[in-house]
PDB file of C-alpha atoms in Angstrom:
ATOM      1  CA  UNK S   1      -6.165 -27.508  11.476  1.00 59.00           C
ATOM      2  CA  UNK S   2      -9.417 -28.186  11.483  1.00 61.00           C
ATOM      3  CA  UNK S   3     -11.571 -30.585   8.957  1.00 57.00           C
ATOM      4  CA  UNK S   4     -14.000 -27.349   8.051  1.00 54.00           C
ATOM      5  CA  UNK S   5     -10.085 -25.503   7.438  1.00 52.00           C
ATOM      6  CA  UNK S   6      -8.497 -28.023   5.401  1.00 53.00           C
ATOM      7  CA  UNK S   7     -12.145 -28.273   3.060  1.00 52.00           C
ATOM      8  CA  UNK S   8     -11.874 -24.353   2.526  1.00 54.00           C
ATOM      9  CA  UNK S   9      -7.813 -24.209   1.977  1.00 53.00           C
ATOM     10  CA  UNK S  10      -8.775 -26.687  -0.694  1.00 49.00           C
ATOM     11  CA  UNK S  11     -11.067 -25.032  -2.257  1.00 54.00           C
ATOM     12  CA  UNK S  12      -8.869 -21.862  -2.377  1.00 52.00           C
ATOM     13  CA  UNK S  13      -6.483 -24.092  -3.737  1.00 60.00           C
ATOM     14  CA  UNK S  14      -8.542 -25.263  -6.299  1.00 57.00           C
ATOM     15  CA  UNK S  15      -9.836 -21.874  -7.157  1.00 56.00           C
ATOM     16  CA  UNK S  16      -6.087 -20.284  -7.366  1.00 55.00           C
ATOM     17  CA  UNK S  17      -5.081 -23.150  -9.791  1.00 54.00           C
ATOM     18  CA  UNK S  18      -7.428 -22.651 -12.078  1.00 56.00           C
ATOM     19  CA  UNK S  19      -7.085 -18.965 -11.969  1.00 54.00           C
ATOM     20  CA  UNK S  20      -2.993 -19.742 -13.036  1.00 58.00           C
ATOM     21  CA  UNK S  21      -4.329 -22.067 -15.750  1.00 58.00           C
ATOM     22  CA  UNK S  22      -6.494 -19.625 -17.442  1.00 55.00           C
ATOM     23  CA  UNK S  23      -3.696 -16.667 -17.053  1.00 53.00           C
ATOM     24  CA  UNK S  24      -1.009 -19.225 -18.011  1.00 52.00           C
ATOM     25  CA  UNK S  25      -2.684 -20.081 -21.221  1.00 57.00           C
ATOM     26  CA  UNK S  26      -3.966 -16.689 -22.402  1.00 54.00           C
ATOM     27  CA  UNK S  27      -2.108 -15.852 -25.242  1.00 58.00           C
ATOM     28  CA  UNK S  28       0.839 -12.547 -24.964  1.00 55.00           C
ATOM     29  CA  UNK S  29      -1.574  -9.328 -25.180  1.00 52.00           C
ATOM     30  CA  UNK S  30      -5.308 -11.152 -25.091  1.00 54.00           C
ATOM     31  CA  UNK S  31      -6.837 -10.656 -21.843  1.00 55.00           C
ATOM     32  CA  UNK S  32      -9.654 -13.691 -20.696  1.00 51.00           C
ATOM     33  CA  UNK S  33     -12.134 -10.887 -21.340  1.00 53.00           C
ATOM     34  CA  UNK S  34     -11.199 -10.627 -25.032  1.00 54.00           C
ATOM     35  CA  UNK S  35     -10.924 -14.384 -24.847  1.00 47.00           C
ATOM     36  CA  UNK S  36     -14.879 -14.629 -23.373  1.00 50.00           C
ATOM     37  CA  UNK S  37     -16.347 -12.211 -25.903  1.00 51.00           C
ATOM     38  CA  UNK S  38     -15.280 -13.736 -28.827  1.00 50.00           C
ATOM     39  CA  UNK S  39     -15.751 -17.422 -28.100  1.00 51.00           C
ATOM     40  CA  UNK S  40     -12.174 -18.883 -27.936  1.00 48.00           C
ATOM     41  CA  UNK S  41     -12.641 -20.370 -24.383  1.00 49.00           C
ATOM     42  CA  UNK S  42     -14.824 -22.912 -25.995  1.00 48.00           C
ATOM     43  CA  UNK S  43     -18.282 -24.051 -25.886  1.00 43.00           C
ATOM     44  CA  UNK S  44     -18.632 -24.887 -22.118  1.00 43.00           C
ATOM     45  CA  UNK S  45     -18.113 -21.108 -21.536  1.00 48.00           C
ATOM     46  CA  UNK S  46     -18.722 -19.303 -24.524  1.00 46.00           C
ATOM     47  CA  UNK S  47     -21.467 -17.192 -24.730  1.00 51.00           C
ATOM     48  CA  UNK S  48     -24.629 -18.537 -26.652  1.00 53.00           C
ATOM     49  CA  UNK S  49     -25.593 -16.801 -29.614  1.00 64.00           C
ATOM     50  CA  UNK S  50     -28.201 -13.939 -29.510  1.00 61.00           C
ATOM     51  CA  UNK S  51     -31.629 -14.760 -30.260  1.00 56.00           C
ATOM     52  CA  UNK S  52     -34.944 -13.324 -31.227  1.00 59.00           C
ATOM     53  CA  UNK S  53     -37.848 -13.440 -29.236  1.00 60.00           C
ATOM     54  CA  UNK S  54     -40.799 -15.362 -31.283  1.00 66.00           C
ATOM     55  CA  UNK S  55     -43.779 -13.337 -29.441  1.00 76.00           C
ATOM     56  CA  UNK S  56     -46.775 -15.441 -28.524  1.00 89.00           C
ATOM     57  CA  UNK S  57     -49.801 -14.957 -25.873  1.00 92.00           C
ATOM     58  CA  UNK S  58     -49.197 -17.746 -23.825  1.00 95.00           C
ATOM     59  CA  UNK S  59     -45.318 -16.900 -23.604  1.00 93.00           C
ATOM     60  CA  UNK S  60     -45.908 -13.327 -23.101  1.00 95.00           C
ATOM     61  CA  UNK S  61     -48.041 -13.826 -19.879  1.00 97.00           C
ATOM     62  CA  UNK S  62     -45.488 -16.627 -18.678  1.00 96.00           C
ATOM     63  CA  UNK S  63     -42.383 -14.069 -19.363  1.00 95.00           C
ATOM     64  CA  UNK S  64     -44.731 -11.012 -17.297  1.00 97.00           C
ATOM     65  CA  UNK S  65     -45.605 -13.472 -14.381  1.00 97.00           C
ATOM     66  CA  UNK S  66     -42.075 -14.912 -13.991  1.00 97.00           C
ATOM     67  CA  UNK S  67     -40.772 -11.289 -14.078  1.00 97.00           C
ATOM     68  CA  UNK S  68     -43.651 -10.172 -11.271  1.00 97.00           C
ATOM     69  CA  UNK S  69     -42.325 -12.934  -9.068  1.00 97.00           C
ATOM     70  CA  UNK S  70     -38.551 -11.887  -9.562  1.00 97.00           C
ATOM     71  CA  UNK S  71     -40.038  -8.377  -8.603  1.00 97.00           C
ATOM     72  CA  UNK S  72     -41.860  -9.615  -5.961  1.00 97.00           C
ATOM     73  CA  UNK S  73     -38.580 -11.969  -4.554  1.00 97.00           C
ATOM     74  CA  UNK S  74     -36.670  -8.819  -4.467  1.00 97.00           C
ATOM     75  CA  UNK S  75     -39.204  -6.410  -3.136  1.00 97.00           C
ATOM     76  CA  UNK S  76     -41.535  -8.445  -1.135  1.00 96.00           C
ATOM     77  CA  UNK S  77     -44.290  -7.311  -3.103  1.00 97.00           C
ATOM     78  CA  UNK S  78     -45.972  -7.045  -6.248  1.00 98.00           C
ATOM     79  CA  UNK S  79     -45.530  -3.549  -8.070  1.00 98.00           C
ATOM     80  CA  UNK S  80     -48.128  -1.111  -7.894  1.00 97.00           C
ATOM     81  CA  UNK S  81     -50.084  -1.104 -10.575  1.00 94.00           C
ATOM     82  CA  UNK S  82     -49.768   2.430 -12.188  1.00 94.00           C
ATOM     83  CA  UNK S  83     -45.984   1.368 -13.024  1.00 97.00           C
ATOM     84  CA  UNK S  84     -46.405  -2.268 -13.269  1.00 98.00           C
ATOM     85  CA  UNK S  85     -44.552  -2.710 -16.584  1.00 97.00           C
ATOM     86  CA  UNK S  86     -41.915  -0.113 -16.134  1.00 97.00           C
ATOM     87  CA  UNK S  87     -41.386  -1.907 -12.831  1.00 97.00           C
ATOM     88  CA  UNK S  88     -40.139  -5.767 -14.453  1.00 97.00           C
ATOM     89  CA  UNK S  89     -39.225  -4.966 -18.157  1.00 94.00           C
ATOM     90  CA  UNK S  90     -35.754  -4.906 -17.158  1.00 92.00           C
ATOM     91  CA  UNK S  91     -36.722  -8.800 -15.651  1.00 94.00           C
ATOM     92  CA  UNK S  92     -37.655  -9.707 -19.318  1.00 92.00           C
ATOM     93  CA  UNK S  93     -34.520 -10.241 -20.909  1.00 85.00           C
ATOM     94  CA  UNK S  94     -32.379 -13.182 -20.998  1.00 82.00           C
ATOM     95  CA  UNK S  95     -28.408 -13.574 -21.307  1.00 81.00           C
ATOM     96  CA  UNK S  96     -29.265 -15.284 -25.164  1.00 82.00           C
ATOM     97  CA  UNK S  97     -31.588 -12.770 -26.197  1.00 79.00           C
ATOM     98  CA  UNK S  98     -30.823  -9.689 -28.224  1.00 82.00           C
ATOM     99  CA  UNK S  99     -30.704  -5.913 -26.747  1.00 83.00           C
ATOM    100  CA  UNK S 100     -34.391  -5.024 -27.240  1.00 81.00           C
ATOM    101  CA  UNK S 101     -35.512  -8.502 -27.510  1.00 83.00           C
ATOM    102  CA  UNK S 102     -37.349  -8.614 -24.086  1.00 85.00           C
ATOM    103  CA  UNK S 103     -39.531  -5.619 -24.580  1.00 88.00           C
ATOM    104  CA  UNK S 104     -41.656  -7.383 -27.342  1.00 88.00           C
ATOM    105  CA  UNK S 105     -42.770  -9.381 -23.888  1.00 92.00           C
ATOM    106  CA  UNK S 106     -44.811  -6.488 -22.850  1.00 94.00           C
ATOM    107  CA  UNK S 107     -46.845  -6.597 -26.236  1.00 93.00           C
ATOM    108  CA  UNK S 108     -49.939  -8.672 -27.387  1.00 93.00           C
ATOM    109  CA  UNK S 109     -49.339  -9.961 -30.337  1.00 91.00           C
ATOM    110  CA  UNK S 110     -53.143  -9.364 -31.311  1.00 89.00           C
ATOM    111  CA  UNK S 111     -52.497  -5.701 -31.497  1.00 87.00           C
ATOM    112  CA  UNK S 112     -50.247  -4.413 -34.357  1.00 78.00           C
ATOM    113  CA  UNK S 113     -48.292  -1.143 -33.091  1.00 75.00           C
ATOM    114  CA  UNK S 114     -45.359   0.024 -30.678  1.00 76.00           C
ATOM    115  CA  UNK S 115     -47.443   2.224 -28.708  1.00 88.00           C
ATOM    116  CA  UNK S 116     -50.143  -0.935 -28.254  1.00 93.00           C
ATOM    117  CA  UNK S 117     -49.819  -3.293 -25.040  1.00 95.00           C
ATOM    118  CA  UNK S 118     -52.745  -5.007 -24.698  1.00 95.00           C
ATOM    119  CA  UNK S 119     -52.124  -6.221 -20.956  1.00 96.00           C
ATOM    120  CA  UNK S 120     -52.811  -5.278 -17.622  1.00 97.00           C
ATOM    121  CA  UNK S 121     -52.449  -6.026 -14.204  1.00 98.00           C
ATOM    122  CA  UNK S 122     -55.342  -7.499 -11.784  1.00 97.00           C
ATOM    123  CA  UNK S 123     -55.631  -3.819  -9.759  1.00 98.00           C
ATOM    124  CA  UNK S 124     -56.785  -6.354  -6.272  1.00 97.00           C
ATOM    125  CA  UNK S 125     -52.613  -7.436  -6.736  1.00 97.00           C
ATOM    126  CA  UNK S 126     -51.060  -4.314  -6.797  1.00 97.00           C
ATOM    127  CA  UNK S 127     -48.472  -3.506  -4.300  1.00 97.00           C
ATOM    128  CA  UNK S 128     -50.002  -6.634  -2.500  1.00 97.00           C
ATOM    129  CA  UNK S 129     -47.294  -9.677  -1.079  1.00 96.00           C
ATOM    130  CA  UNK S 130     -48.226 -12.571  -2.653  1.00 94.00           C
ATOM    131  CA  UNK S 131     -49.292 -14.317   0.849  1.00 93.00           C
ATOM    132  CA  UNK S 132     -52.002 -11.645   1.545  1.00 95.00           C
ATOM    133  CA  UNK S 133     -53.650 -12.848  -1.685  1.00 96.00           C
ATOM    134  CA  UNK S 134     -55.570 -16.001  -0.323  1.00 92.00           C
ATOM    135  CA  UNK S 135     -57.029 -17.364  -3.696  1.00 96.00           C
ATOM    136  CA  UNK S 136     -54.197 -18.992  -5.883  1.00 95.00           C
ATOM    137  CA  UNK S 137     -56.734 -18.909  -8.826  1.00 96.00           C
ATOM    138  CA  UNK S 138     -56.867 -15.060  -8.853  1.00 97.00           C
ATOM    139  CA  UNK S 139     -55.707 -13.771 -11.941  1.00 97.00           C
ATOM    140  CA  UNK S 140     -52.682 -11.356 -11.889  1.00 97.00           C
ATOM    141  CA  UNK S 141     -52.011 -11.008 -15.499  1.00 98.00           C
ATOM    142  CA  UNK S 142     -54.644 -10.565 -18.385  1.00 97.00           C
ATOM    143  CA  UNK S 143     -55.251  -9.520 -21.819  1.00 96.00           C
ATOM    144  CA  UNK S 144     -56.846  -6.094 -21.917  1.00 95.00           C
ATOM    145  CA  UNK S 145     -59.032  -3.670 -24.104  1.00 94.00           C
ATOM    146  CA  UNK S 146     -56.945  -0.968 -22.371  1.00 94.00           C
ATOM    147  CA  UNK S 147     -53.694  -1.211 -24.649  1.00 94.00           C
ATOM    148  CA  UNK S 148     -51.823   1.098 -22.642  1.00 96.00           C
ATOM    149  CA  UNK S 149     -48.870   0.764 -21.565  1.00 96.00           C
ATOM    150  CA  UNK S 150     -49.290  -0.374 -17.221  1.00 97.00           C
ATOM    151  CA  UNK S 151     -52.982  -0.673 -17.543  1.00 97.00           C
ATOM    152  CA  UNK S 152     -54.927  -2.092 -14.337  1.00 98.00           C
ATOM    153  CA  UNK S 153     -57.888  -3.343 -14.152  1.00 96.00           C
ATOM    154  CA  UNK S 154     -60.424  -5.961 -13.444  1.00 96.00           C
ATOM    155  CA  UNK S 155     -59.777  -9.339 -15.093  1.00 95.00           C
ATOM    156  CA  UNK S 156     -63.833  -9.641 -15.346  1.00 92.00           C
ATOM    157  CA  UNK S 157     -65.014  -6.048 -16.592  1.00 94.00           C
ATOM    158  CA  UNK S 158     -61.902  -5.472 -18.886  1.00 94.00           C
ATOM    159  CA  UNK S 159     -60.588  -8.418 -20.536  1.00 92.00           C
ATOM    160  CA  UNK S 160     -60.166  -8.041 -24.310  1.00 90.00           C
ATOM    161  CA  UNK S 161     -62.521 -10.908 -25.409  1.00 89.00           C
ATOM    162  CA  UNK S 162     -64.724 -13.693 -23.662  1.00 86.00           C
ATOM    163  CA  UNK S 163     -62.131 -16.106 -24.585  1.00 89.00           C
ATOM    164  CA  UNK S 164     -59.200 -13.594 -23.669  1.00 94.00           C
ATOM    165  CA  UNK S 165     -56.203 -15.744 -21.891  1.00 96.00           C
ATOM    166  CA  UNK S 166     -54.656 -14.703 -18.224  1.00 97.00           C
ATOM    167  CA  UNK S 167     -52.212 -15.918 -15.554  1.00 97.00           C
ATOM    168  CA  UNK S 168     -53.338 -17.168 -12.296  1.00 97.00           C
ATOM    169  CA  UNK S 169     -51.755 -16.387  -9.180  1.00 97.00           C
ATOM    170  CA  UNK S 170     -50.179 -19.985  -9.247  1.00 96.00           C
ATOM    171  CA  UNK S 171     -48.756 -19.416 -12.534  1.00 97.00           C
ATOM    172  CA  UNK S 172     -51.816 -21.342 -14.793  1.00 97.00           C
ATOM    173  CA  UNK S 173     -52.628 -19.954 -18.124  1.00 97.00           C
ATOM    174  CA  UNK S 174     -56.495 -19.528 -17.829  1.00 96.00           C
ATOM    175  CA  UNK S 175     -59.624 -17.460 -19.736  1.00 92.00           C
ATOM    176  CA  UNK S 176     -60.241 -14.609 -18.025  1.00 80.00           C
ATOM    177  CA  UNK S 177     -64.079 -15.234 -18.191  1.00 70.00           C
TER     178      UNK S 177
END
């Protein structure tokens, strides 16, 4: 046998004992399932407790451009912009967070309403790969007037204020102006 065959029969090995382990001490009519969702494997595997999400500008546009670039990773492209949010809210939640809790990432906290967004996306980055952008300064992200739910626009012309935040291309929290 080879050194490469006796590295992965070990590893099987390894793999199959702790498998037994973990059947071996499940107690008569628990499954590990049961055992997971309720916390008794103890804190190295447990689940973490659910948390809110404390909404705040800077956050927001960090949560919306790391979600772009999972989009992106799996796509090979930005979305297009008419569907932009619809296209990474289900990239905004976290394993810790509470069913819902992502979606609050898709709303300024300047504006006060369900039906209010208060972002858009740069309209020169939609449906674009993120190497056919040249400048890494371009912003992707902004706050808008347009509180719409996937508004597009230009970060210049539609920005919400002249001190109005945004994300750059390279992921820095700028003014839009």
């Amino acid at each position: 046998m080879t050194t490469k065959g006796r590295k992965i029969t070990l590893g099987c090995s390894g793999v199959l004992v702790v498998a037994i382990a973990c059947l071996w001490l499940t107690p008569p009519g628990r499954t590990i399932r049961d055992l997971w969702h309720n916390g008794s494997l103890g804190a190295l595997i447990a689940p973490s407790e659910e948390r809110s999400y404390d909404a705040s500008n800077e956050a927001n546009l960090k949560a919306l451009y790391t979600a772009m670039l999972l989009y992106h990773e799996s796509e090979g492209q930005f979305p297009v912009g008419a569907g932009w949010m619809d296209a990474v809210s289900n990239r905004l939640t976290t394993s810790d967070m509470k069913p819902g809790e992502g979606d609050k990432k898709l709303h300024n906290p300047a504006y006060r309403g369900a039906d209010m967004f208060g972002y858009a996306m740069n309209a020169a980055a939609s449906g674009k790969f993120k190497g056919d952008l040249k400048d890494p300064h371009m912003i992707v992200i902004f706050e808008s007037k347009a509180t719409t739910k996937n508004a597009v626009g230009d970060p210049v012309k539609d920005c919400r204020t002249a001190s109005s935040l945004a994300i750059t291309l390279d992921g820095k929290i700028v003014k839009s102006k």
